[in-house]
mmCIF file of C-alpha atoms in Angstrom:
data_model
loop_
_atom_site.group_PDB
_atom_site.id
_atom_site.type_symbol
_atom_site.label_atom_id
_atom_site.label_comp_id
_atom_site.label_asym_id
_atom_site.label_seq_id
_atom_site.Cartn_x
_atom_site.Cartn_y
_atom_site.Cartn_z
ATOM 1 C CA UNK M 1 0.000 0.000 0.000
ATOM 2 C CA UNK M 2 1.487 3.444 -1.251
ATOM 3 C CA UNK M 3 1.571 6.426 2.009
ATOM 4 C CA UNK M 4 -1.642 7.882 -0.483
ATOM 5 C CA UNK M 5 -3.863 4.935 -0.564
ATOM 6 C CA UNK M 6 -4.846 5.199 2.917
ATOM 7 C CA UNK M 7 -8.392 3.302 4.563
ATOM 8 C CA UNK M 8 -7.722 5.982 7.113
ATOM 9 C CA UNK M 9 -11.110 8.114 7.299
ATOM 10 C CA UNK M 10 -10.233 11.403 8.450
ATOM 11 C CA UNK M 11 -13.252 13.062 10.660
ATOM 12 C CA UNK M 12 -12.640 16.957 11.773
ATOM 13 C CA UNK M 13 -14.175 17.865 14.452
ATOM 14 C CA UNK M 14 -15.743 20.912 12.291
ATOM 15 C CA UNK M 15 -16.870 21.431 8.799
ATOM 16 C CA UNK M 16 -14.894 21.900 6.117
ATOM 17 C CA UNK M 17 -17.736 23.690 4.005
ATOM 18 C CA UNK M 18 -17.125 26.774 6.459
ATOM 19 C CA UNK M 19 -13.635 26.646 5.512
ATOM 20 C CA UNK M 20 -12.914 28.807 2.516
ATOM 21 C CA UNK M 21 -8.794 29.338 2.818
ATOM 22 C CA UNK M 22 -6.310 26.610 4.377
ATOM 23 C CA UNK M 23 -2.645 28.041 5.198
ATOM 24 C CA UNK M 24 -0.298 25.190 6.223
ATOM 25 C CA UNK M 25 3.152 25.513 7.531
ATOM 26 C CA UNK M 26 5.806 23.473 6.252
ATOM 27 C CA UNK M 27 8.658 22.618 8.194
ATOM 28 C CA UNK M 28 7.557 20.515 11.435
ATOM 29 C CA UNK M 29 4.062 20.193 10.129
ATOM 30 C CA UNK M 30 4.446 18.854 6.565
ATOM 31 C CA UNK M 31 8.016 18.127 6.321
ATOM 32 C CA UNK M 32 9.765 16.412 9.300
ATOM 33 C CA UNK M 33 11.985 19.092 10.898
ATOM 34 C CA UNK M 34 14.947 16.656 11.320
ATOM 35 C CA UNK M 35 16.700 17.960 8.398
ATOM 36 C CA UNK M 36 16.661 21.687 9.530
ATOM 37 C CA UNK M 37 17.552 20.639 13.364
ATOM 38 C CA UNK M 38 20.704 18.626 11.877
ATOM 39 C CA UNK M 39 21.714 21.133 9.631
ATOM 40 C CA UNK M 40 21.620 23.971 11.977
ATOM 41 C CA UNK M 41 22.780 21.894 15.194
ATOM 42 C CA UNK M 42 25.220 19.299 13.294
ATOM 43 C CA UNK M 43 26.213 19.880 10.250
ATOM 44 C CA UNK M 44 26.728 23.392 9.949
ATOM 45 C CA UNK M 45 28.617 23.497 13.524
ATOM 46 C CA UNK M 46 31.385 20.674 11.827
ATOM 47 C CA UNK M 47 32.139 22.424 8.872
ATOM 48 C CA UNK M 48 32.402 25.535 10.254
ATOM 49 C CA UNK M 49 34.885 23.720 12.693
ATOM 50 C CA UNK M 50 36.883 22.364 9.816
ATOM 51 C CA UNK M 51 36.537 25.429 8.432
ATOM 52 C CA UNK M 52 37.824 27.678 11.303
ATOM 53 C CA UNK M 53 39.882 25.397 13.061
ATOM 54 C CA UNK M 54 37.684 24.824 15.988
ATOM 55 C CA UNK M 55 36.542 22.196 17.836
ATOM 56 C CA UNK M 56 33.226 20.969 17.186
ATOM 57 C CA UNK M 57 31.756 22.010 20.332
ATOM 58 C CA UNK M 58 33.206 25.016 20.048
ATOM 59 C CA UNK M 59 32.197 25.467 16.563
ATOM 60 C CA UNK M 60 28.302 24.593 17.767
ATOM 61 C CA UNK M 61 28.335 26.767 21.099
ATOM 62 C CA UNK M 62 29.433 30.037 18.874
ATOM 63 C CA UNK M 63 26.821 29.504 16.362
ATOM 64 C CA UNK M 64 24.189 28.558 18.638
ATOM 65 C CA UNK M 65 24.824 32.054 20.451
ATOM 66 C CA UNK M 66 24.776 33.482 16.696
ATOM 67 C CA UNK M 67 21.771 32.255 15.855
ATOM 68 C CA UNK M 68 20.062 33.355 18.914
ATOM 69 C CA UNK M 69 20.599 36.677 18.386
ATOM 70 C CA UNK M 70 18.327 36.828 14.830
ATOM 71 C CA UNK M 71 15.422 34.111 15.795
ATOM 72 C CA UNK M 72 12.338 35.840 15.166
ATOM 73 C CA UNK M 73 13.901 37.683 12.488
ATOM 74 C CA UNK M 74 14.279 37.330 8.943
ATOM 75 C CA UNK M 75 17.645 36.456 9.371
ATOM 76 C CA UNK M 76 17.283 33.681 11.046
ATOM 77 C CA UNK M 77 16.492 31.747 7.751
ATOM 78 C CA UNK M 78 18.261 34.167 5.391
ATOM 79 C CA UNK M 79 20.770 31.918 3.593
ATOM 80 C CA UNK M 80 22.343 34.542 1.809
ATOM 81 C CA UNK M 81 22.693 36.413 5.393
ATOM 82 C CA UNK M 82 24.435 32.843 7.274
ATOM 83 C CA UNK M 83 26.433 32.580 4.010
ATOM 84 C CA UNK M 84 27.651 35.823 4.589
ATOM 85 C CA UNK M 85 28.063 35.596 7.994
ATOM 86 C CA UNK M 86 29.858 32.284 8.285
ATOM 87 C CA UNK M 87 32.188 32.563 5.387
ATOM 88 C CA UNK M 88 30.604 29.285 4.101
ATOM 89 C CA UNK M 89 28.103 27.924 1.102
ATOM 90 C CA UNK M 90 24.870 27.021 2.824
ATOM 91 C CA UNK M 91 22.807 26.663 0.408
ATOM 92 C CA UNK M 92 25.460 24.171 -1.807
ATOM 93 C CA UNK M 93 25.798 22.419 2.330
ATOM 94 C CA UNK M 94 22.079 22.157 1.946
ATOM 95 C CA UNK M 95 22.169 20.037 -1.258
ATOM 96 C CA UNK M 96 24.984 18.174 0.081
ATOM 97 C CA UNK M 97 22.522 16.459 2.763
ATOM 98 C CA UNK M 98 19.106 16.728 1.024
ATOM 99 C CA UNK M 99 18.444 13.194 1.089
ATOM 100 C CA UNK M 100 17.522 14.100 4.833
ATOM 101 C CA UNK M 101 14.555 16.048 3.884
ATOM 102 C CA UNK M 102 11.203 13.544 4.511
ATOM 103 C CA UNK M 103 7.355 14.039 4.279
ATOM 104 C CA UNK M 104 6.044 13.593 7.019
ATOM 105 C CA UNK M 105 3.399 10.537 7.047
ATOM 106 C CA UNK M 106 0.043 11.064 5.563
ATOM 107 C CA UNK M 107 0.817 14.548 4.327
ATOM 108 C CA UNK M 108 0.349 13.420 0.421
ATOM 109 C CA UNK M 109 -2.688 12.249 1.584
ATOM 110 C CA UNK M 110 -4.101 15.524 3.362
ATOM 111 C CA UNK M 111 -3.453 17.471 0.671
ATOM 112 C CA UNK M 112 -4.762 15.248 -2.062
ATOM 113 C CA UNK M 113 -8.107 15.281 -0.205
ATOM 114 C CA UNK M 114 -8.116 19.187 1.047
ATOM 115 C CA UNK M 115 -7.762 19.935 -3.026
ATOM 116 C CA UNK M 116 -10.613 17.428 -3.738
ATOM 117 C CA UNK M 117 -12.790 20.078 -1.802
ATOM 118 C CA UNK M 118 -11.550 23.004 -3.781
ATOM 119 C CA UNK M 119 -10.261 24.991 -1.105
ATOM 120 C CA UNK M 120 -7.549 27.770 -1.437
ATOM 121 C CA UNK M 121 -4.510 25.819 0.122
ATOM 122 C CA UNK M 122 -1.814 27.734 0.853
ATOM 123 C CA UNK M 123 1.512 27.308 2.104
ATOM 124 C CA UNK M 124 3.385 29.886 4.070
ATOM 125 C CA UNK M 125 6.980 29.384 5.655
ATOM 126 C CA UNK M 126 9.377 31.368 6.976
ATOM 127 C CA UNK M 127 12.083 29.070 4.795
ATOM 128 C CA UNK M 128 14.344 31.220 2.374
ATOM 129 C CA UNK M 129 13.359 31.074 -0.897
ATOM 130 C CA UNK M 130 16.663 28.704 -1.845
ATOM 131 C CA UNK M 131 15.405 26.619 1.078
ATOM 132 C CA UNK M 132 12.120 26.286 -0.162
ATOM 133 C CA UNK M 133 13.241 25.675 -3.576
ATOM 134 C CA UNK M 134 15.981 22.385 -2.199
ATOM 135 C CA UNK M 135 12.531 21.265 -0.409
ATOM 136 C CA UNK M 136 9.897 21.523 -3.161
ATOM 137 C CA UNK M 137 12.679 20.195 -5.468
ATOM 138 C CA UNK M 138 12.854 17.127 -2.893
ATOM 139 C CA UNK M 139 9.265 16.545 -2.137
ATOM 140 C CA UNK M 140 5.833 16.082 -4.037
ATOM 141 C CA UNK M 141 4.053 18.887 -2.051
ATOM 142 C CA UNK M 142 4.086 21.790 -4.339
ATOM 143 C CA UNK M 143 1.331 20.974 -6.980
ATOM 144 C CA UNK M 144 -0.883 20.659 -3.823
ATOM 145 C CA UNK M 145 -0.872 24.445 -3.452
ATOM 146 C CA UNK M 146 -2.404 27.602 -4.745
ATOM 147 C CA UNK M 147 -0.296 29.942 -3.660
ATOM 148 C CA UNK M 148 3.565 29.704 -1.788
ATOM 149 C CA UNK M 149 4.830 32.577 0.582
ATOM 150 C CA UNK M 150 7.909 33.019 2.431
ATOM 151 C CA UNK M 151 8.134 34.934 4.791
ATOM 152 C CA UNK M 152 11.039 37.114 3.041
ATOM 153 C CA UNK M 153 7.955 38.014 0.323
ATOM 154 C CA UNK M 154 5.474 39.205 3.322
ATOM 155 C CA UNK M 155 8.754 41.701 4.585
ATOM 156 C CA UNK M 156 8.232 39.608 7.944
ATOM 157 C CA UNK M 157 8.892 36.242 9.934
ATOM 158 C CA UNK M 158 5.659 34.728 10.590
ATOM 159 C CA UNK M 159 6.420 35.580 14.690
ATOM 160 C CA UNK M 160 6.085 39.054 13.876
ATOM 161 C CA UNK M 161 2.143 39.955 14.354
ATOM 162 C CA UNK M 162 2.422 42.217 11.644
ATOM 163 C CA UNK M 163 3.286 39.096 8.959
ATOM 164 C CA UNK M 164 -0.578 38.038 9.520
ATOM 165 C CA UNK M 165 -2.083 41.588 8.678
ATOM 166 C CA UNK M 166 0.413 41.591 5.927
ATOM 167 C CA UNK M 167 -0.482 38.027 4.637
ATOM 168 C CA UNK M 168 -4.268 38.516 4.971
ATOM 169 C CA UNK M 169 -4.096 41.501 2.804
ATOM 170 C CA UNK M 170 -2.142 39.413 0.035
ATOM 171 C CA UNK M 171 -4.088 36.913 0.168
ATOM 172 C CA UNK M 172 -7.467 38.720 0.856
ATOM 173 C CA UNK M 173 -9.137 36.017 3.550
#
């Protein structure tokens, strides 16, 4: 049995016909956030080691101070900023492990069946445009959608209240 042919009946505890607009989040909610949390945590810490001559720990300690200071800012998943920053290629270190980057379970399936009702389905993530593109170039899930946003398009990270005035403006729900 392919992860789409489910027997799984899904039954909301609302109706859908009141639902006009669905905005989905990607990373954590339809792709497992394993990739991101070993890229940031792992694999970015040991190169920039190798890089800098650093121990690993070392390596991960400074970075995880770094990228403290810009959570909850566009910067935070601004590859052309980290590039910058780090004096590395993260984008290119984003291909290199790609194969990490899953579906979670049942997602195919979810959206296959939210379409089938003719809803708007959108999907808006604070991912940078090149991270977006390494994901939808990895996964299935971009046919599924009406419309894509990043947060980078909206001028704000999605923790910002702002983003959602912003994004219901764009999107006119």
């Amino acid at each position: 049995m392919q992860q789409h042919e489910t027997t799984v009946r899904i039954h909301p505890a609302f109706s859908w016909e009141d639902i006009d607009t669905v905005l989905l989040d990607m990373d954590g909610t339809l792709l497992d956030k394993y990739f991101d949390d070993y890229f940031w945590e792992h694999f970015v810490p040991e190169v920039f080691a190798v890089t800098n001559n650093l121990k690993v720990e070392q390596a991960r300690s400074l970075l995880l101070d770094r990228y403290k200071k810009v959570e909850s800012t566009l910067q935070w998943t601004d590859l052309d900023y980290w590039s910058e920053q780090l004096g590395l290629d993260i984008p290119e270190l984003k291909c290199r492990i790609d194969h990490l980057i899953q579906v979670h379970p049942y997602v195919i399936d979810f959206l296959v069946f939210i379409n089938t009702l003719g809803k708007k389905v959108h999907l808006v993530t604070n991912a940078h445009s090149k991270t977006l593109a390494i994901k939808l170039r990895k996964t299935s899930i971009g046919p599924y959608f009406s419309r894509i946003i990043c947060a980078e398009e909206v001028g704000e990270a999605k923790e910002q209240p702002i983003f959602w005035t912003k994004l219901e403006k764009m999107l006119d729900f």
